[in-house]
Amino acid sequence: MNRRDPLGGLTVLGIETSCDETAVAVVGDRPHPLIQANLIHSQLAEHAPYGGVVPEIAARAHLDHIDGLVRRALDEAEITIDRLDGIAAAAGPGLIGGLIVGSMAAKGLAWAARKPYIAVNHLEAHALAARLSPGIEFPYLLLLVSGGHTQLLVCAGVGNYRQLGASRDDAAGEAFDKSAKLLGLGYPGGPAIERAAHGGNPRRFALPRPLKGRSGCDFSFSGLKTAVRQTIIDAGPFGPPQVADLAAAIELAICDTLIDRTANALAWFRRHYPAGRSLVAAGGVAANRRLREHLAGLAASNGLAFVAPPPELCTDNGAMIAWAGLERLRLGLVDGLDAPVRPRWPLDSAVAAVAEKARAS
Ligand code: KG4
Ligand code: ZN
């Protein structure tokens, strides 16, 4: 049985392989965004012995799992390939081996089934994930916080992003991951620190909040790991209570910095986009409960709604790739089978590509 809506909604299969998750999803859009299948194979166990993601191991693991996940996603969505409207894959930014595996799988399916292929920017997929909840309209202010990126962006439309600020050094997720490593908490560091911080006293150890109180919307996190390292050395014997307190201090320092810069961006956003109604958070770090609470408070005090996808749609997943593919397909923004993968692909150049297509059409 096919679930595809006869009234003409779109259904897209999305593949995510840009880092260490192999993920495949099927998403439709009628009457509302609907995730019909969303499968993920985490490679955590494969990378754990190395304390971080090993690109070659990641690429090989993607290759091992991708076909099975595609088959299972189609089964779960109760749809056959011929009834899909498009096939999307994360084509960048990310680790090149994984990107090649995912995009080649998507291109192969698109070619065999004669369906459009959509090369999705992974950052755009995070940016649009909030729109999987009905009623999130452009423009909105986005705090995009992941393992590789920390940015404040105005999302004015699909392919229409304006960066207000970004990290000058480490991403927020990297700050969590590096601090967790120093504390011996394992990878990924964000969830580990969130767990360890439970019940800890965030005021016992003083950590820096780089750029806090300064104008602008840029971030800096590299000083934090140096301070964490020094704190551990200075504190002497370090047992579970100290770990909890330092984890809480790290979480609070990162949240404070993110909130301070977001407040500046929000002031600017409200002046320049008075029609904007929402502050949106996305990316793996947006799964953090303390950060979500702080952002919700900031949004409320500015008369805006705070929207963040459920935690499992903040971290890397296939549904956000399928959804971004669907949003682009709706606008006719599809790609040729010769479209390259792009290990570096800032959202700004996605803007440029859309502008180029618009000029050409
Ligand atoms: O978006 P994502 O899954 O992958 C990238 O595109 O980078 O983000 C992964 C990052 C990692 O740095 C991880 O430690 C962080 O998100 N993260 C969290 C939490 N869950 C994941 N950081 C803080 N709190 C969390 N609950
Ligand atoms: Zn991501």
Tab-separated table of C-alpha atoms and ligand atoms in Angstrom:
chain	number	residue	atom	x	y	z
A	1	MET	CA	0.000	0.000	0.000
A	2	ASN	CA	1.278	3.462	-0.793
A	3	ARG	CA	0.532	6.244	1.639
A	4	ARG	CA	1.240	8.998	-0.865
A	5	ASP	CA	-1.474	11.606	-0.915
A	6	PRO	CA	-3.454	11.689	-4.160
A	7	LEU	CA	-4.055	15.433	-3.721
A	8	GLY	CA	-0.532	16.237	-4.810
A	9	GLY	CA	1.583	16.596	-1.697
A	10	LEU	CA	5.263	15.849	-2.121
A	11	THR	CA	7.198	12.972	-0.597
A	12	VAL	CA	10.996	13.019	-0.479
A	13	LEU	CA	13.593	10.535	0.700
A	14	GLY	CA	16.595	12.118	2.439
A	15	ILE	CA	20.046	10.724	3.167
A	16	GLU	CA	22.455	12.098	5.780
A	17	THR	CA	26.072	10.884	5.848
A	18	SER	CA	28.084	14.061	6.447
A	19	CYS	CA	29.670	12.939	9.726
A	20	ASP	CA	29.180	9.901	11.949
A	21	GLU	CA	25.476	9.147	11.603
A	22	THR	CA	24.084	7.189	8.688
A	23	ALA	CA	20.487	8.371	8.471
A	24	VAL	CA	17.642	7.926	6.007
A	25	ALA	CA	14.143	9.392	6.208
A	26	VAL	CA	10.978	9.762	4.178
A	27	VAL	CA	9.056	13.003	4.692
A	28	GLY	CA	5.839	14.299	3.150
A	29	ASP	CA	4.159	17.695	3.288
A	30	ARG	CA	0.414	17.229	3.083
A	31	PRO	CA	-1.635	18.265	4.890
A	32	HIS	CA	1.266	19.125	7.222
A	33	PRO	CA	4.904	18.094	7.307
A	34	LEU	CA	4.845	14.403	8.119
A	35	ILE	CA	7.818	12.215	8.950
A	36	GLN	CA	6.888	8.816	7.522
A	37	ALA	CA	10.167	7.121	8.438
A	38	ASN	CA	13.289	8.382	10.174
A	39	LEU	CA	16.066	5.838	10.689
A	40	ILE	CA	19.520	6.350	12.027
A	41	HIS	CA	22.568	4.185	12.512
A	42	SER	CA	24.935	5.825	14.947
A	43	GLN	CA	28.607	4.960	14.502
A	44	LEU	CA	29.500	6.000	18.043
A	45	ALA	CA	30.732	2.534	18.996
A	46	GLU	CA	32.990	2.360	15.929
A	47	HIS	CA	34.694	5.678	16.754
A	48	ALA	CA	34.687	5.433	20.558
A	49	PRO	CA	38.110	3.738	20.872
A	50	TYR	CA	39.678	6.711	19.050
A	51	GLY	CA	38.012	9.490	21.100
A	52	GLY	CA	36.588	11.199	18.012
A	53	VAL	CA	35.344	10.622	14.479
A	54	VAL	CA	37.818	8.830	12.165
A	55	PRO	CA	36.882	9.858	8.584
A	56	GLU	CA	37.890	6.559	6.913
A	57	ILE	CA	35.971	4.459	9.441
A	58	ALA	CA	32.971	6.765	9.001
A	59	ALA	CA	32.961	6.446	5.203
A	60	ARG	CA	33.227	2.652	5.332
A	61	ALA	CA	30.455	2.394	7.950
A	62	HIS	CA	28.170	4.609	5.818
A	63	LEU	CA	28.796	2.275	2.887
A	64	ASP	CA	27.964	-0.779	5.008
A	65	HIS	CA	24.652	0.598	6.254
A	66	ILE	CA	23.203	2.872	3.608
A	67	ASP	CA	21.437	0.320	1.388
A	68	GLY	CA	19.783	-1.470	4.297
A	69	LEU	CA	18.600	1.806	5.821
A	70	VAL	CA	17.098	2.993	2.514
A	71	ARG	CA	15.219	-0.294	2.161
A	72	ARG	CA	13.941	-0.171	5.753
A	73	ALA	CA	12.909	3.491	5.477
A	74	LEU	CA	10.868	2.781	2.351
A	75	ASP	CA	9.262	-0.228	4.061
A	76	GLU	CA	8.427	1.759	7.171
A	77	ALA	CA	6.955	4.619	5.126
A	78	GLU	CA	5.025	2.032	3.102
A	79	ILE	CA	6.097	3.637	-0.136
A	80	THR	CA	7.973	2.444	-3.207
A	81	ILE	CA	10.698	4.430	-4.927
A	82	ASP	CA	8.544	5.102	-7.965
A	83	ARG	CA	6.055	6.984	-5.767
A	84	LEU	CA	8.660	9.357	-4.342
A	85	ASP	CA	8.863	12.875	-5.779
A	86	GLY	CA	12.549	13.419	-5.128
A	87	ILE	CA	15.693	12.033	-3.543
A	88	ALA	CA	17.837	14.323	-1.425
A	89	ALA	CA	21.242	13.897	0.155
A	90	ALA	CA	23.467	16.072	2.297
A	91	ALA	CA	26.106	17.152	-0.232
A	92	GLY	CA	28.130	19.253	2.251
A	93	PRO	CA	29.612	20.605	4.384
A	94	GLY	CA	31.151	17.573	6.065
A	95	LEU	CA	33.626	14.721	5.686
A	96	ILE	CA	34.205	14.073	2.006
A	97	GLY	CA	34.130	10.245	2.150
A	98	GLY	CA	30.743	10.168	3.845
A	99	LEU	CA	29.332	12.872	1.588
A	100	ILE	CA	30.350	10.846	-1.470
A	101	VAL	CA	28.714	7.671	-0.126
A	102	GLY	CA	25.414	9.439	0.639
A	103	SER	CA	25.195	11.520	-2.497
A	104	MET	CA	26.174	8.607	-4.772
A	105	ALA	CA	23.484	6.446	-3.167
A	106	ALA	CA	20.929	9.225	-3.708
A	107	LYS	CA	22.046	9.827	-7.290
A	108	GLY	CA	21.893	6.112	-8.052
A	109	LEU	CA	18.315	5.922	-6.789
A	110	ALA	CA	17.359	9.134	-8.594
A	111	TRP	CA	18.833	7.882	-11.861
A	112	ALA	CA	17.254	4.433	-11.622
A	113	ALA	CA	13.807	5.773	-10.694
A	114	ARG	CA	14.038	8.903	-12.896
A	115	LYS	CA	13.424	11.201	-9.964
A	116	PRO	CA	14.890	14.629	-9.249
A	117	TYR	CA	18.053	14.686	-7.146
A	118	ILE	CA	18.409	17.458	-4.585
A	119	ALA	CA	21.856	18.317	-3.192
A	120	VAL	CA	21.128	19.651	0.278
A	121	ASN	CA	23.365	21.893	2.326
A	122	HIS	CA	23.540	20.223	5.752
A	123	LEU	CA	23.432	23.642	7.474
A	124	GLU	CA	20.344	24.622	5.514
A	125	ALA	CA	18.746	21.361	6.633
A	126	HIS	CA	19.398	22.284	10.286
A	127	ALA	CA	18.066	25.790	9.546
A	128	LEU	CA	14.820	24.486	8.058
A	129	ALA	CA	14.248	21.618	10.518
A	130	ALA	CA	12.072	23.827	12.737
A	131	ARG	CA	9.627	24.125	9.830
A	132	LEU	CA	8.823	20.436	10.245
A	133	SER	CA	6.527	21.859	12.933
A	134	PRO	CA	3.594	23.469	11.168
A	135	GLY	CA	3.226	27.237	11.270
A	136	ILE	CA	6.864	28.349	11.518
A	137	GLU	CA	6.944	31.159	9.002
A	138	PHE	CA	9.842	33.167	7.576
A	139	PRO	CA	11.513	35.375	8.629
A	140	TYR	CA	12.983	33.992	11.834
A	141	LEU	CA	16.185	34.457	13.759
A	142	LEU	CA	18.185	31.244	13.957
A	143	LEU	CA	20.853	30.215	16.421
A	144	LEU	CA	22.596	27.351	14.644
A	145	VAL	CA	24.776	25.475	17.120
A	146	SER	CA	26.367	22.197	16.099
A	147	GLY	CA	29.647	20.334	16.364
A	148	GLY	CA	31.174	22.276	13.482
A	149	HIS	CA	29.255	25.552	13.378
A	150	THR	CA	28.002	28.325	15.616
A	151	GLN	CA	26.134	31.015	13.728
A	152	LEU	CA	23.351	33.538	14.078
A	153	LEU	CA	21.342	33.858	10.885
A	154	VAL	CA	18.220	35.530	9.649
A	155	CYS	CA	16.256	32.909	7.715
A	156	ALA	CA	14.195	35.002	5.313
A	157	GLY	CA	13.174	32.184	2.970
A	158	VAL	CA	14.423	28.918	1.491
A	159	GLY	CA	17.930	29.695	0.235
A	160	ASN	CA	17.737	33.191	1.700
A	161	TYR	CA	19.993	33.450	4.744
A	162	ARG	CA	21.817	36.381	6.223
A	163	GLN	CA	24.601	35.684	8.654
A	164	LEU	CA	24.743	38.121	11.575
A	165	GLY	CA	27.579	36.458	13.424
A	166	ALA	CA	29.639	33.282	13.761
A	167	SER	CA	32.295	31.728	15.918
A	168	ARG	CA	35.778	33.090	15.354
A	169	ASP	CA	37.306	29.819	16.527
A	170	ASP	CA	35.693	26.695	18.042
A	171	ALA	CA	32.034	25.858	17.566
A	172	ALA	CA	29.861	25.538	20.679
A	173	GLY	CA	29.600	21.774	20.163
A	174	GLU	CA	33.370	21.566	19.882
A	175	ALA	CA	33.662	23.446	23.192
A	176	PHE	CA	31.400	20.817	24.780
A	177	ASP	CA	33.300	17.950	23.127
A	178	LYS	CA	36.800	19.205	24.019
A	179	SER	CA	35.807	20.039	27.595
A	180	ALA	CA	34.214	16.604	28.012
A	181	LYS	CA	37.411	14.969	26.781
A	182	LEU	CA	39.421	16.901	29.387
A	183	LEU	CA	36.981	15.670	32.033
A	184	GLY	CA	37.221	12.090	30.748
A	185	LEU	CA	33.520	12.040	29.903
A	186	GLY	CA	33.755	10.580	26.393
A	187	TYR	CA	32.229	11.527	23.048
A	188	PRO	CA	29.922	13.203	22.117
A	189	GLY	CA	30.679	15.654	24.864
A	190	GLY	CA	27.483	17.721	24.888
A	191	PRO	CA	25.113	15.030	26.166
A	192	ALA	CA	27.860	13.713	28.490
A	193	ILE	CA	28.359	17.152	30.065
A	194	GLU	CA	24.611	17.685	30.309
A	195	ARG	CA	24.280	14.399	32.219
A	196	ALA	CA	27.324	15.011	34.416
A	197	ALA	CA	26.173	18.569	35.232
A	198	HIS	CA	23.010	17.274	36.824
A	199	GLY	CA	23.054	18.347	40.477
A	200	GLY	CA	26.381	20.156	40.062
A	201	ASN	CA	27.058	23.665	41.352
A	202	PRO	CA	27.783	25.864	38.316
A	203	ARG	CA	29.267	28.653	40.522
A	204	ARG	CA	32.035	26.651	42.192
A	205	PHE	CA	34.459	27.155	39.315
A	206	ALA	CA	34.768	30.479	37.466
A	207	LEU	CA	35.051	30.140	33.686
A	208	PRO	CA	35.370	32.908	31.075
A	209	ARG	CA	32.558	34.169	28.835
A	210	PRO	CA	34.514	35.451	25.828
A	211	LEU	CA	33.084	38.572	24.104
A	212	LYS	CA	30.218	38.780	26.618
A	213	GLY	CA	28.920	42.319	26.944
A	214	ARG	CA	30.584	43.440	23.714
A	215	SER	CA	28.609	44.619	20.698
A	216	GLY	CA	28.143	42.341	17.689
A	217	CYS	CA	27.049	38.761	17.231
A	218	ASP	CA	30.317	36.825	16.940
A	219	PHE	CA	31.339	34.061	19.323
A	220	SER	CA	34.614	32.742	20.690
A	221	PHE	CA	35.006	29.499	22.590
A	222	SER	CA	38.666	28.543	22.280
A	223	GLY	CA	39.568	30.186	25.618
A	224	LEU	CA	37.105	27.980	27.421
A	225	LYS	CA	38.964	24.696	26.962
A	226	THR	CA	42.215	26.329	28.118
A	227	ALA	CA	40.400	27.550	31.235
A	228	VAL	CA	38.883	24.101	31.803
A	229	ARG	CA	42.311	22.471	31.518
A	230	GLN	CA	43.821	24.984	33.970
A	231	THR	CA	40.922	24.566	36.409
A	232	ILE	CA	41.452	20.799	36.465
A	233	ILE	CA	45.184	21.251	37.109
A	234	ASP	CA	44.624	23.894	39.824
A	235	ALA	CA	41.851	22.003	41.604
A	236	GLY	CA	44.084	19.075	42.547
A	237	PRO	CA	42.395	15.695	43.165
A	238	PHE	CA	39.282	15.588	41.027
A	239	GLY	CA	36.403	13.301	42.072
A	240	PRO	CA	32.773	12.957	40.934
A	241	PRO	CA	31.512	16.041	42.885
A	242	GLN	CA	34.147	18.242	41.222
A	243	VAL	CA	33.329	16.736	37.824
A	244	ALA	CA	29.637	17.573	38.338
A	245	ASP	CA	30.451	21.131	39.420
A	246	LEU	CA	32.858	21.758	36.545
A	247	ALA	CA	30.448	20.182	34.012
A	248	ALA	CA	27.711	22.508	35.316
A	249	ALA	CA	30.083	25.490	35.077
A	250	ILE	CA	31.005	24.582	31.469
A	251	GLU	CA	27.374	24.199	30.464
A	252	LEU	CA	26.468	27.525	32.062
A	253	ALA	CA	29.454	29.356	30.522
A	254	ILE	CA	28.566	28.128	27.026
A	255	CYS	CA	24.876	28.973	27.531
A	256	ASP	CA	25.680	32.450	28.896
A	257	THR	CA	27.890	33.216	25.903
A	258	LEU	CA	25.293	31.946	23.424
A	259	ILE	CA	22.507	33.922	25.121
A	260	ASP	CA	24.516	37.160	25.280
A	261	ARG	CA	25.303	37.117	21.548
A	262	THR	CA	21.794	35.965	20.642
A	263	ALA	CA	20.347	38.891	22.618
A	264	ASN	CA	22.357	41.303	20.429
A	265	ALA	CA	21.166	39.550	17.279
A	266	LEU	CA	17.586	39.616	18.513
A	267	ALA	CA	17.695	43.377	19.063
A	268	TRP	CA	18.949	43.814	15.497
A	269	PHE	CA	16.419	41.330	14.112
A	270	ARG	CA	13.474	43.076	15.760
A	271	ARG	CA	14.556	46.438	14.311
A	272	HIS	CA	15.075	45.126	10.764
A	273	TYR	CA	12.459	42.393	10.561
A	274	PRO	CA	9.472	43.653	12.555
A	275	ALA	CA	7.302	40.960	10.943
A	276	GLY	CA	9.508	38.228	12.468
A	277	ARG	CA	7.749	36.207	15.144
A	278	SER	CA	10.182	33.471	16.165
A	279	LEU	CA	13.568	32.740	17.620
A	280	VAL	CA	14.630	29.295	16.412
A	281	ALA	CA	17.456	27.064	17.644
A	282	ALA	CA	18.896	24.175	15.647
A	283	GLY	CA	21.889	21.845	15.523
A	284	GLY	CA	23.044	19.273	18.040
A	285	VAL	CA	23.752	21.739	20.861
A	286	ALA	CA	20.143	22.964	20.626
A	287	ALA	CA	19.210	19.607	22.187
A	288	ASN	CA	20.618	20.965	25.471
A	289	ARG	CA	17.870	21.524	28.012
A	290	ARG	CA	19.475	24.388	29.892
A	291	LEU	CA	20.143	26.234	26.611
A	292	ARG	CA	16.562	25.713	25.489
A	293	GLU	CA	15.260	27.144	28.774
A	294	HIS	CA	17.503	30.208	28.507
A	295	LEU	CA	16.537	30.808	24.872
A	296	ALA	CA	12.846	30.425	25.666
A	297	GLY	CA	13.235	33.088	28.388
A	298	LEU	CA	15.076	35.431	26.023
A	299	ALA	CA	12.443	35.011	23.314
A	300	ALA	CA	9.576	35.546	25.768
A	301	SER	CA	11.116	38.754	27.123
A	302	ASN	CA	11.249	40.016	23.531
A	303	GLY	CA	7.678	39.023	22.707
A	304	LEU	CA	8.771	36.257	20.320
A	305	ALA	CA	7.980	32.573	20.207
A	306	PHE	CA	10.848	30.182	20.848
A	307	VAL	CA	10.933	27.173	18.577
A	308	ALA	CA	13.380	24.296	18.592
A	309	PRO	CA	12.891	20.916	16.970
A	310	PRO	CA	12.608	17.979	19.380
A	311	PRO	CA	16.114	16.928	20.500
A	312	GLU	CA	16.274	13.994	18.058
A	313	LEU	CA	15.719	16.424	15.161
A	314	CYS	CA	18.355	18.857	16.500
A	315	THR	CA	21.188	16.356	16.208
A	316	ASP	CA	21.980	15.033	12.729
A	317	ASN	CA	19.120	13.076	11.181
A	318	GLY	CA	17.655	12.112	7.830
A	319	ALA	CA	14.309	13.881	8.293
A	320	MET	CA	15.901	17.326	8.139
A	321	ILE	CA	17.642	16.425	4.858
A	322	ALA	CA	14.421	15.050	3.368
A	323	TRP	CA	12.525	18.150	4.537
A	324	ALA	CA	15.098	20.612	3.137
A	325	GLY	CA	15.004	18.613	-0.111
A	326	LEU	CA	11.229	18.865	-0.140
A	327	GLU	CA	11.283	22.623	0.482
A	328	ARG	CA	13.746	23.067	-2.386
A	329	LEU	CA	11.869	20.699	-4.691
A	330	ARG	CA	8.682	22.717	-4.118
A	331	LEU	CA	10.549	25.733	-5.525
A	332	GLY	CA	12.016	23.789	-8.442
A	333	LEU	CA	15.513	23.967	-6.932
A	334	VAL	CA	16.788	20.572	-8.072
A	335	ASP	CA	20.287	19.493	-9.058
A	336	GLY	CA	21.922	17.551	-11.868
A	337	LEU	CA	23.490	14.149	-11.279
A	338	ASP	CA	26.851	15.840	-11.872
A	339	ALA	CA	26.386	18.088	-8.823
A	340	PRO	CA	29.542	17.858	-6.700
A	341	VAL	CA	29.876	17.216	-2.994
A	342	ARG	CA	31.247	20.200	-1.103
A	343	PRO	CA	33.214	19.513	2.090
A	344	ARG	CA	33.132	23.291	2.670
A	345	TRP	CA	29.846	24.919	1.864
A	346	PRO	CA	28.873	28.047	3.789
A	347	LEU	CA	25.201	28.951	3.747
A	348	ASP	CA	26.150	32.243	2.122
A	349	SER	CA	27.156	30.405	-1.034
A	350	ALA	CA	23.824	28.581	-0.973
A	351	VAL	CA	22.351	32.068	-1.194
A	352	ALA	CA	24.603	32.802	-4.140
A	353	ALA	CA	23.549	29.585	-5.890
A	354	VAL	CA	19.863	30.421	-5.531
A	355	ALA	CA	20.469	33.915	-6.869
A	356	GLU	CA	22.362	32.428	-9.828
A	357	LYS	CA	19.496	30.020	-10.597
A	358	ALA	CA	16.968	32.832	-10.317
A	359	ARG	CA	18.980	34.939	-12.795
A	360	ALA	CA	19.313	32.015	-15.208
A	361	SER	CA	15.588	31.173	-15.214
B	1	KG4	O1	24.283	18.836	14.609
B	1	KG4	P1	25.145	17.735	15.140
B	1	KG4	O2	24.487	16.434	15.481
B	1	KG4	O3	26.300	17.405	14.157
B	1	KG4	C1	26.971	18.424	13.447
B	1	KG4	O4	26.449	18.843	12.408
B	1	KG4	O5	28.025	18.848	13.981
B	1	KG4	O6	25.871	18.333	16.429
B	1	KG4	C2	26.742	17.548	17.163
B	1	KG4	C3	27.210	18.380	18.362
B	1	KG4	C4	28.284	17.692	19.175
B	1	KG4	O7	29.313	18.621	19.416
B	1	KG4	C5	27.570	17.303	20.457
B	1	KG4	O8	28.417	17.275	21.585
B	1	KG4	C6	26.529	18.405	20.565
B	1	KG4	O9	26.099	18.615	19.240
B	1	KG4	N1	25.377	18.004	21.388
B	1	KG4	C7	25.037	18.609	22.537
B	1	KG4	C8	23.922	17.890	23.057
B	1	KG4	N2	23.611	16.891	22.165
B	1	KG4	C9	24.511	16.982	21.154
B	1	KG4	N3	25.577	19.655	23.182
B	1	KG4	C10	25.022	20.015	24.361
B	1	KG4	N4	23.972	19.370	24.927
B	1	KG4	C11	23.394	18.307	24.311
B	1	KG4	N5	22.356	17.679	24.874
B	2	ZN	ZN	24.660	18.750	11.886
